[in-house]
XYZ file of C-alpha atoms in Angstrom:
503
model
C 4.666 3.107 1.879
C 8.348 2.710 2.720
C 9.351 6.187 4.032
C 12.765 5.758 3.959
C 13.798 4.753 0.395
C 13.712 8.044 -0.095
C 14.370 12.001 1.712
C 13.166 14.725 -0.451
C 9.541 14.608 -0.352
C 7.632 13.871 -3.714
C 4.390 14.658 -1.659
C 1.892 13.925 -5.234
C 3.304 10.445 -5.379
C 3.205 9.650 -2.057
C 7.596 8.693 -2.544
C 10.408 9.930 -0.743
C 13.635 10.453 -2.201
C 17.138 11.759 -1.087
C 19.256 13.492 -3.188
C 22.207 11.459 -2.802
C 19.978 8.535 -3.893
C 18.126 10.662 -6.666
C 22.481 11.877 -7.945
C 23.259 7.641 -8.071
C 20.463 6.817 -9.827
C 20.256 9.151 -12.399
C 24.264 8.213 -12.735
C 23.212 5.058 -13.786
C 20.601 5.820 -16.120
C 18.806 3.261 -17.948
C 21.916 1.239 -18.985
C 21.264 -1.001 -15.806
C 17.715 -1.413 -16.420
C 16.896 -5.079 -16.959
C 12.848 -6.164 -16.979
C 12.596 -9.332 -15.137
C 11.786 -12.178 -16.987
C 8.093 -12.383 -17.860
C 5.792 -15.136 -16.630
C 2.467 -14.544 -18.548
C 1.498 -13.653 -22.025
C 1.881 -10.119 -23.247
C -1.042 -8.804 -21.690
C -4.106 -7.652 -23.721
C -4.217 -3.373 -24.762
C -5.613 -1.425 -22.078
C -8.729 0.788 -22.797
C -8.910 4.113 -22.221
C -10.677 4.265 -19.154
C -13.344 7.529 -17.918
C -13.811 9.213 -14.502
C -17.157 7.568 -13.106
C -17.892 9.081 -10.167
C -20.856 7.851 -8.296
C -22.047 5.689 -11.183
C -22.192 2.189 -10.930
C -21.076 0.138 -14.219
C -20.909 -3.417 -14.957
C -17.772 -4.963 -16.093
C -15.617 -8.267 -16.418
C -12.814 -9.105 -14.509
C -10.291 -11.383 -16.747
C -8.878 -14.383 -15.370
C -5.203 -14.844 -16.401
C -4.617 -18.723 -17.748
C -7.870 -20.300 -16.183
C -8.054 -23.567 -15.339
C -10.464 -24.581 -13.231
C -12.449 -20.504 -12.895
C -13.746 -19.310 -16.020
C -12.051 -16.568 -18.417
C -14.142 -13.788 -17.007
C -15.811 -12.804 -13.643
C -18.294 -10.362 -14.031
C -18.805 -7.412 -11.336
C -20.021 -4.458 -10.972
C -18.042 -1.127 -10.054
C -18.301 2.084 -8.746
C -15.995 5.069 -8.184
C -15.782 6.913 -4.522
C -15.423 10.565 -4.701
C -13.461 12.239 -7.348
C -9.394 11.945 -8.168
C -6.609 11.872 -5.368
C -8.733 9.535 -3.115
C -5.644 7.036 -2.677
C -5.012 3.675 -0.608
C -8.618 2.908 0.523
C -9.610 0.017 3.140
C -13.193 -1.504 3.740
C -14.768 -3.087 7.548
C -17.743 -3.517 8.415
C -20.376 -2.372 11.672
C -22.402 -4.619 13.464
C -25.028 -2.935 12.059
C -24.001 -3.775 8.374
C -22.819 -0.908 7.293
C -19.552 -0.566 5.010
C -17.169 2.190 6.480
C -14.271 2.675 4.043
C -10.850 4.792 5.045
C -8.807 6.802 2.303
C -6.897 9.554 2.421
C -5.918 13.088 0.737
C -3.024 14.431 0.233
C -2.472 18.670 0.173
C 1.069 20.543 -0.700
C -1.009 23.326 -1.769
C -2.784 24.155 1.567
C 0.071 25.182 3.818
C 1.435 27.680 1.388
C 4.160 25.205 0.960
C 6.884 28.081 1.067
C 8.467 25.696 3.754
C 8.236 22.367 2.221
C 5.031 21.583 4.833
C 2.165 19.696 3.713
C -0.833 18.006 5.320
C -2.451 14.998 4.189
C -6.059 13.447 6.070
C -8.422 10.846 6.296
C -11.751 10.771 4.078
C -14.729 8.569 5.047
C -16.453 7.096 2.952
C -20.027 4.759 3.906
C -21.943 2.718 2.436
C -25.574 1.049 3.835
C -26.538 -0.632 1.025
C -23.508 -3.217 0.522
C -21.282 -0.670 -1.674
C -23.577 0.296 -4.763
C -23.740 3.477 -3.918
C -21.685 5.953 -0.795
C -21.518 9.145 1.242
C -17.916 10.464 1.678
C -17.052 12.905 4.725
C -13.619 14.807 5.353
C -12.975 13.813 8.947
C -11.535 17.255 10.373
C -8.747 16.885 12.259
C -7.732 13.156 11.877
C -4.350 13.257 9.979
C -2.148 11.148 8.400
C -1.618 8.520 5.786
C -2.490 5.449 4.559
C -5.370 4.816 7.229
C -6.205 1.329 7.646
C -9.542 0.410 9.633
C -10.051 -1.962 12.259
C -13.515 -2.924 13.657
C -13.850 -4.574 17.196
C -16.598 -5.478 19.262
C -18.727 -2.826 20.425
C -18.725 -1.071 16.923
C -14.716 0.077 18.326
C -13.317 1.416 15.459
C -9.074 1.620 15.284
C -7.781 2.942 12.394
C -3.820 3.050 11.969
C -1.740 5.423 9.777
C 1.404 7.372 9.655
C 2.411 11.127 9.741
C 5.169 11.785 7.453
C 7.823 14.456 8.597
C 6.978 17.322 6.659
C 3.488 17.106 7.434
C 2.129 20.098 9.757
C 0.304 18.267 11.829
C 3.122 15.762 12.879
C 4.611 17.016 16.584
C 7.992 15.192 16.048
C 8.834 16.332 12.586
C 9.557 12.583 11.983
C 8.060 9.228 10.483
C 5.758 8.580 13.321
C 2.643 6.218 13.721
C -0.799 6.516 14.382
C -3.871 5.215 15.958
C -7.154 7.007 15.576
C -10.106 5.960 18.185
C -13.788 6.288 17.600
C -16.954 4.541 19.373
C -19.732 6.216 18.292
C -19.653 5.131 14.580
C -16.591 7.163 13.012
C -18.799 10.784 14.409
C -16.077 11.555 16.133
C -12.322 10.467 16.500
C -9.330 10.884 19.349
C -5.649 10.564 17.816
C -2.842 8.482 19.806
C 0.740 8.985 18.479
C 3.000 6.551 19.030
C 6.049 8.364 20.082
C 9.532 6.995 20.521
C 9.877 7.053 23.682
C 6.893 4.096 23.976
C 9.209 1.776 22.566
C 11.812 -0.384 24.710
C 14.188 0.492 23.085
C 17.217 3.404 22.953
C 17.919 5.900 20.063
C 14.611 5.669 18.275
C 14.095 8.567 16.509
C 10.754 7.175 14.634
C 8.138 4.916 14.646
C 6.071 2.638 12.061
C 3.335 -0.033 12.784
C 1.834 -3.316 10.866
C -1.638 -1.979 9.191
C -4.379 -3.885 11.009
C -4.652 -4.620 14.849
C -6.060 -7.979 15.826
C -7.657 -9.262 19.070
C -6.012 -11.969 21.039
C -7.787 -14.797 22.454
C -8.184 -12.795 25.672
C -9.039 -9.929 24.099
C -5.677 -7.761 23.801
C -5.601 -6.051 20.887
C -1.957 -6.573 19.023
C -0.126 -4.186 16.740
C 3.175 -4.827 15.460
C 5.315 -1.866 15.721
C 9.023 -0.812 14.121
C 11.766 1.644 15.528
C 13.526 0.684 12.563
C 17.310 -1.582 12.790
C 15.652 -4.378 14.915
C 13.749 -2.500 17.290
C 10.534 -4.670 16.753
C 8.208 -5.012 19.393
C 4.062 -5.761 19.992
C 2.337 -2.873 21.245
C -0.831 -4.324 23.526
C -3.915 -2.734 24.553
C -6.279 -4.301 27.760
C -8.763 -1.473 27.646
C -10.069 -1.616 23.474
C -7.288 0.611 21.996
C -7.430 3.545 25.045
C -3.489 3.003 25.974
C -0.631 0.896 24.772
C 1.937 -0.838 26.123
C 5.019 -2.579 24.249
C 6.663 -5.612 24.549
C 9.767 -6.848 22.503
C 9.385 -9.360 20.129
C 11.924 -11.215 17.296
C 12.262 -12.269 13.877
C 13.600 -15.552 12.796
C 15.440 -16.284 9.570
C 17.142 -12.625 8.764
C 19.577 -10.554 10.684
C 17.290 -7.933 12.771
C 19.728 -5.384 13.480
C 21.511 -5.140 9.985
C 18.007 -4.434 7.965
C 16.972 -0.842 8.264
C 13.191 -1.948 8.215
C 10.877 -4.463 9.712
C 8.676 -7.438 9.408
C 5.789 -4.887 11.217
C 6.037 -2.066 8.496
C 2.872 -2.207 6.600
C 2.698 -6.155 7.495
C -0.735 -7.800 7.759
C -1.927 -10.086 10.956
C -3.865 -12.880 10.307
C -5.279 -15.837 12.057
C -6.080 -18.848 10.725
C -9.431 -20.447 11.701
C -7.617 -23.328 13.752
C -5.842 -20.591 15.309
C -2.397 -20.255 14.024
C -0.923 -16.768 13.921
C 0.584 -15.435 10.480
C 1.839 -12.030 9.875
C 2.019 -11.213 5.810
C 4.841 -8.951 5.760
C 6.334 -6.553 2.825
C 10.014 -7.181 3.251
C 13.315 -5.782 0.522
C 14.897 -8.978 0.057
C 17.922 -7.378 -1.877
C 19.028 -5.493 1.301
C 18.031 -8.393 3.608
C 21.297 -10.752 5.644
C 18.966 -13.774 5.544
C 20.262 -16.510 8.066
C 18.658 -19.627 6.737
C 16.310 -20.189 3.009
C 13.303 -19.021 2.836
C 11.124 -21.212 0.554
C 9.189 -19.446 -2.449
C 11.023 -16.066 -2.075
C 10.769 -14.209 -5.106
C 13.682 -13.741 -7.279
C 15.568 -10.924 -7.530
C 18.787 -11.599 -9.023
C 17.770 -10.072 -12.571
C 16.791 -6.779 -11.339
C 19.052 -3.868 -12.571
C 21.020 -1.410 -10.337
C 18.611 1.265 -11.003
C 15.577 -0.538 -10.179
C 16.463 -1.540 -6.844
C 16.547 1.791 -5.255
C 12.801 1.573 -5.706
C 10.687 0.203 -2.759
C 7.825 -0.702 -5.233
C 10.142 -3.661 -5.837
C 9.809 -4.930 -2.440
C 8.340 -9.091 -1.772
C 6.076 -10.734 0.973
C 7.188 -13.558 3.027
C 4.821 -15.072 5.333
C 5.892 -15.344 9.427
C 3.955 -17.540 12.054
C 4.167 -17.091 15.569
C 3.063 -19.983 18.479
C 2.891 -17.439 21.473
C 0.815 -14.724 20.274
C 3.177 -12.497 18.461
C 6.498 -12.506 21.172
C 8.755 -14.064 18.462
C 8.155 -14.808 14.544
C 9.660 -17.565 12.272
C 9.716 -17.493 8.441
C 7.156 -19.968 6.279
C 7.267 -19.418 3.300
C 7.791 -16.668 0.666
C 5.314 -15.147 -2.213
C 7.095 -15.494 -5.509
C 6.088 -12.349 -7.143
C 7.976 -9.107 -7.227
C 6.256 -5.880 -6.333
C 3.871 -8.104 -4.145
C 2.437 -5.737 -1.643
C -0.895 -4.955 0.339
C -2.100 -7.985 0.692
C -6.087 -8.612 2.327
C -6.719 -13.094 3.203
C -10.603 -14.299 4.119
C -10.987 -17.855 4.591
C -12.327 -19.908 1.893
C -13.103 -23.201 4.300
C -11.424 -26.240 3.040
C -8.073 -25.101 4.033
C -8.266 -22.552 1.493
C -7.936 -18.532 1.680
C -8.438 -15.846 -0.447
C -5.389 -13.838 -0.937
C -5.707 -10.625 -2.427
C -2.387 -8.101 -3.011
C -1.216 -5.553 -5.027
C 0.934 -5.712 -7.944
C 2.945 -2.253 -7.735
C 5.151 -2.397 -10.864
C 4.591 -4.048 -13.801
C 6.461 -6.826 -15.218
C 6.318 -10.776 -15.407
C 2.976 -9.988 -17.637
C 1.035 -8.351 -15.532
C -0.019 -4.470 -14.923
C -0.119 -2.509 -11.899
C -3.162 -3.349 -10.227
C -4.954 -5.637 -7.858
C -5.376 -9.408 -7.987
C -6.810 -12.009 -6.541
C -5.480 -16.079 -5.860
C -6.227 -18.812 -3.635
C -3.676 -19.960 -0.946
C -4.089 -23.562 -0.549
C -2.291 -24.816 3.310
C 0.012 -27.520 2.930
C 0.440 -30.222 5.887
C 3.816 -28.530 6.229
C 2.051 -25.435 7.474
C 3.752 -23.700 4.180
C 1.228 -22.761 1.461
C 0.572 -23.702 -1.623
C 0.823 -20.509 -3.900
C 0.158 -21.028 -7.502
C 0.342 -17.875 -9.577
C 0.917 -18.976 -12.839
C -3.296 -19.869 -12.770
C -6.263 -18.980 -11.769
C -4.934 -15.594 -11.223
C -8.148 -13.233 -10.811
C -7.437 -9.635 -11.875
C -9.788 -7.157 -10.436
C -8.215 -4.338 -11.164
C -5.360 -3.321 -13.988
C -6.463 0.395 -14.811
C -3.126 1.977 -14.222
C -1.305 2.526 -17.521
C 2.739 0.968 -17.698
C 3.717 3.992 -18.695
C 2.579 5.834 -15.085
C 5.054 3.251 -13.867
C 2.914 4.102 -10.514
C -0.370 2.860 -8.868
C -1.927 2.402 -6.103
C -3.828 -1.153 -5.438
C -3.495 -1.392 -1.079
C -7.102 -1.857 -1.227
C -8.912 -5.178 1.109
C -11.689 -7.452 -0.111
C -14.254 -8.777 2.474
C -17.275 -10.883 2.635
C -20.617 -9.767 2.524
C -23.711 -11.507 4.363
C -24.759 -12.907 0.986
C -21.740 -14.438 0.408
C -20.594 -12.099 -2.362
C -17.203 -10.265 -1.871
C -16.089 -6.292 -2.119
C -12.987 -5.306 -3.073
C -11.859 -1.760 -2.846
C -8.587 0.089 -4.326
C -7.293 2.546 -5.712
C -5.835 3.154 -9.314
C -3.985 6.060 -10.758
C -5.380 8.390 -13.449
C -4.151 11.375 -15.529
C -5.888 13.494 -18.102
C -4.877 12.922 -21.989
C -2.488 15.202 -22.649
C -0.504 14.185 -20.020
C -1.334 10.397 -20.423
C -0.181 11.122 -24.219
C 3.088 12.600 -22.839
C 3.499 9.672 -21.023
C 3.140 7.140 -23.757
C 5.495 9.172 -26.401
C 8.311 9.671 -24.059
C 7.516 13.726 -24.952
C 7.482 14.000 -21.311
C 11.460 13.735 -21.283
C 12.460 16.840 -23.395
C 13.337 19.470 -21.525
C 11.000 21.739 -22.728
C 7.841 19.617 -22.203
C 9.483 18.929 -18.225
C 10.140 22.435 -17.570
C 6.903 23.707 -18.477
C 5.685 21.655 -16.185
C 8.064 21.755 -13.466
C 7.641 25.469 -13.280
C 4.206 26.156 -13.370
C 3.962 23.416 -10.030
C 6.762 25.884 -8.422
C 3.960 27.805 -6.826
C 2.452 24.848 -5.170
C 5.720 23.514 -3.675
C 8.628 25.344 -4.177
C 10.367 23.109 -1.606
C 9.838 19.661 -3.709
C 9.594 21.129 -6.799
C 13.627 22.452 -6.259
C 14.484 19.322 -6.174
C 13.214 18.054 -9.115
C 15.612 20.349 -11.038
C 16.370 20.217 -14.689
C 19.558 18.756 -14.187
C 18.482 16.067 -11.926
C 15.602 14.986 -14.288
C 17.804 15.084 -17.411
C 20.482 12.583 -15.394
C 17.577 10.238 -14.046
C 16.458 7.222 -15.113
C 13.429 6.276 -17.176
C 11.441 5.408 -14.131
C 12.285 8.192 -11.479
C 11.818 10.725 -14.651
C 8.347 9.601 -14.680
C 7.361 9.930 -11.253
C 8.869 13.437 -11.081
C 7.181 14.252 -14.067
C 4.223 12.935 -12.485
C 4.934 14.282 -9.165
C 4.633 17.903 -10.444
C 1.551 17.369 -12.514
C 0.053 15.900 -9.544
C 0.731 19.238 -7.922
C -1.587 20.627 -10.784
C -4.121 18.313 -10.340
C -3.849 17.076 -13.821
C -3.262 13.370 -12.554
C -3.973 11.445 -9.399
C -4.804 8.656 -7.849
C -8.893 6.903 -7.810
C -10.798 5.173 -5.543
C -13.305 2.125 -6.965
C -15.049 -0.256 -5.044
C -15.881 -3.563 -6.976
C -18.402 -6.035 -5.937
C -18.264 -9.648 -7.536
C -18.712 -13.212 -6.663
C -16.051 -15.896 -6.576
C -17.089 -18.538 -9.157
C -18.517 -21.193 -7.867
């Protein structure tokens, strides 16, 4: 996620939020809330879905407005360790086993009297293609959001981040992460990357692209942020043991003016033939862009309130021609709250794309989906997302108005595919509250609010009562959320789904 949206630390839901943005907001209200316009039919009611642990279950997957894939895609799905497994990713060994990456988060463990909190990695593996897996708490590898990378040689790279408040963080700031391990994820060694690795001046933090890829002469390449332009590669010559950075630029939008970068959470890909694509998560509706960018999503009917929220963030598609020195715009995704994406090849100029949907509007849920990206002779590609649109996973209620999704999809030997994500969950009573609006009377928030003081007094003091009554609709909910989190009485789930693309 974003980690600078927002300052005060809603730990639970993984969002940050500063007071002066959490006091404009909440002047706002709801009065500025507009839903964009809606592209699909209403969707269908959602079931009321049961914690599964370890139990595989066959399902359907619908297919929104088929045309030429059926109306359903069966599968068959299994849940990976209990609640607050969040943001998993899936590789896998030479050997053919699935290793799959999520992460916990803990306000509770540090006594939290000084607004610390720790979160860490969970492995999870699989050796029979993802019906059923062992899960591990990997001590001493911190961080969040761990995304794995698997090289030759069984070299296993797994990025992440280390959020300020977090204990085990040296620089008491947004910094990034690279965890090594050769000997099958047994054990791991942890490389910050500090500021001072950067070529640049005045960087106080640092934040990287998710996966590392190899080059054609076997550098590894990870795209890395100091935030306001200070984008550069970070290369490796030795498989991930040191790193070395080298500036790079962005065509099409004025580097030094937007506060992020292409690199934060962006996605590498190469193209069979070769070319070089980076998928990034971009915010459009703080972005100077210097020329058009074709198929950006549209955000003119977004309300003031709403775009304080990074969930409402868009991907646009870069290419570079010399192996990630400089990057020039393609095309864009047209799809709001397009994030996390995972692409295979398909053959045939064709690639699986398949991205998270983190808020819900334009007729869909939160959740996971899947299309096909079709290349054009342009180089651009052909995104169609009013068909065909797979949904693998909508689980996550509207009312949660947070998910989770991040989750990769990959091809098995057999030609099948595994998908993996997570999906957020909350018991009844509080889903009930949820769904009734109850949740907003003071009464109902405080009773709440207070009991999740002893957890984290620090976060939890600035959720006041006064700030929740003044919020909006959608930042009530997630500090509703965020202290019932701190209870356990919600959370986020991990599932792995195996299906088949239709044939």
């Amino acid at each position: 996620m974003k980690s600078l949206h927002l300052v005060v630390t809603v730990i639970p839901l993984q969002i940050l939020c500063s007071a002066a943005i959490l006091a404009r907001a909440a002047e706002e209200g709801t009065a500025n809330r507009q839903t964009p316009e809606r592209r699909y039919a209403e969707p269908s009611p959602i079931p009321d879905y049961i914690l599964r642990e370890g139990k595989p279950y066959k399902d359907q997957m619908r297919v929104i407005r088929p045309s030429v894939l059926p109306t359903e895609i069966p599968c068959e799905r299994v849940q990976v360790g209990r609640r607050m497994g969040y943001k998993p990713n899936v590789q896998r060994l030479s050997t053919g086993e699935l290793v799959m990456l999520n992460f916990h988060s803990h306000g509770e463990t540090q006594g939290a009297s000084d607004g610390s909190m720790s979160e860490h990695m969970v492995m999870h593996r699989s050796k029979d293609n993802g019906r059923s897996w062992t899960s591990t708490h990997v001590q001493g590898v911190y961080g969040r959001e761990p995304y794995l990378n698997v090289f030759s040689g069984d070299v296993m790279l797994a990025t992440g981040h280390v959020l300020s408040a977090d204990v085990n963080n040296p620089t008491k700031k947004v910094t990034c992460v690279i965890h090594r391990s050769t000997d099958g994820g047994k054990t791991w060694k942890t490389q910050p990357i500090l500021p001072e690795m950067l070529p640049f001046d005045d960087v106080t933090r640092t934040y990287s692209s998710r996966n590392i890829i190899e080059l054609p002469d076997g550098t590894y390449m990870l795209g890395m942020s100091g935030f306001y332009g200070r984008d550069c590669i970070m290369l490796s010559k030795d498989q991930g043991r040191s790193w070395q950075a080298q500036k790079t630029t962005f065509g099409g939008y004025d580097m030094a003016s937007y506060v992020y970068s292409a690199y934060q959470e962006g996605v590498l890909y190469r193209l069979p033939q070769g070319r070089l694509l980076l998928f990034a998560r971009m915010t459009p509706r703080i972005m100077k862009f210097t020329r058009e960018i074709k198929g950006l999503a549209d955000f003119s009917k977004l309300g003031e309130t709403d775009k304080h929220f990074d969930q409402y963030d868009a991907e646009i598609i870069f290419e570079s021609k010399d192996d990630g020195v400089s990057w020039e715009p393609v095309c864009g995704i047209p799809l709001i709250g397009c994030m996390y994406p995972s692409v295979i090849p398909m053959g045939d100029g064709k690639h699986l794309m398949t991205f998270t949907k983190r808020v819900p509007g334009e007729g869909l849920r939160m959740g996971v989906y899947a299309t096909v990206l079709s290349e054009n002779p342009d180089g651009s590609f052909a995104i169609d997302l009013d068909k065909d649109l797979i949904v693998i996973d909508e689980k996550t209620d509207d009312a949660f108005q947070t998910g989770g999704g991040f989750g990769n999809t990959l091809t098995l030997d057999d030609g099948s595919l595994i998908s993996v994500y997570s999906y957020y969950h909350a018991d009844d009573d509080i889903a009930g509250l949820l769904k009734s609006d109850k949740f907003k009377e003071k009464n109902v928030y405080n009773y709440y609010r207070n009991r999740a003081l002893g957890y984290n007094p620090t976060w939890v003091a600035g959720c006041s009562e006064q700030n929740y009554l003044r919020a909006g609709d959608r930042l009530q909910r997630h500090m509703f959320l965020g202290c019932c989190q701190l209870l356990n009485l919600c959370g986020p789930v991990t599932e792995v789904t195996r299906w088949e693309f239709p044939k």
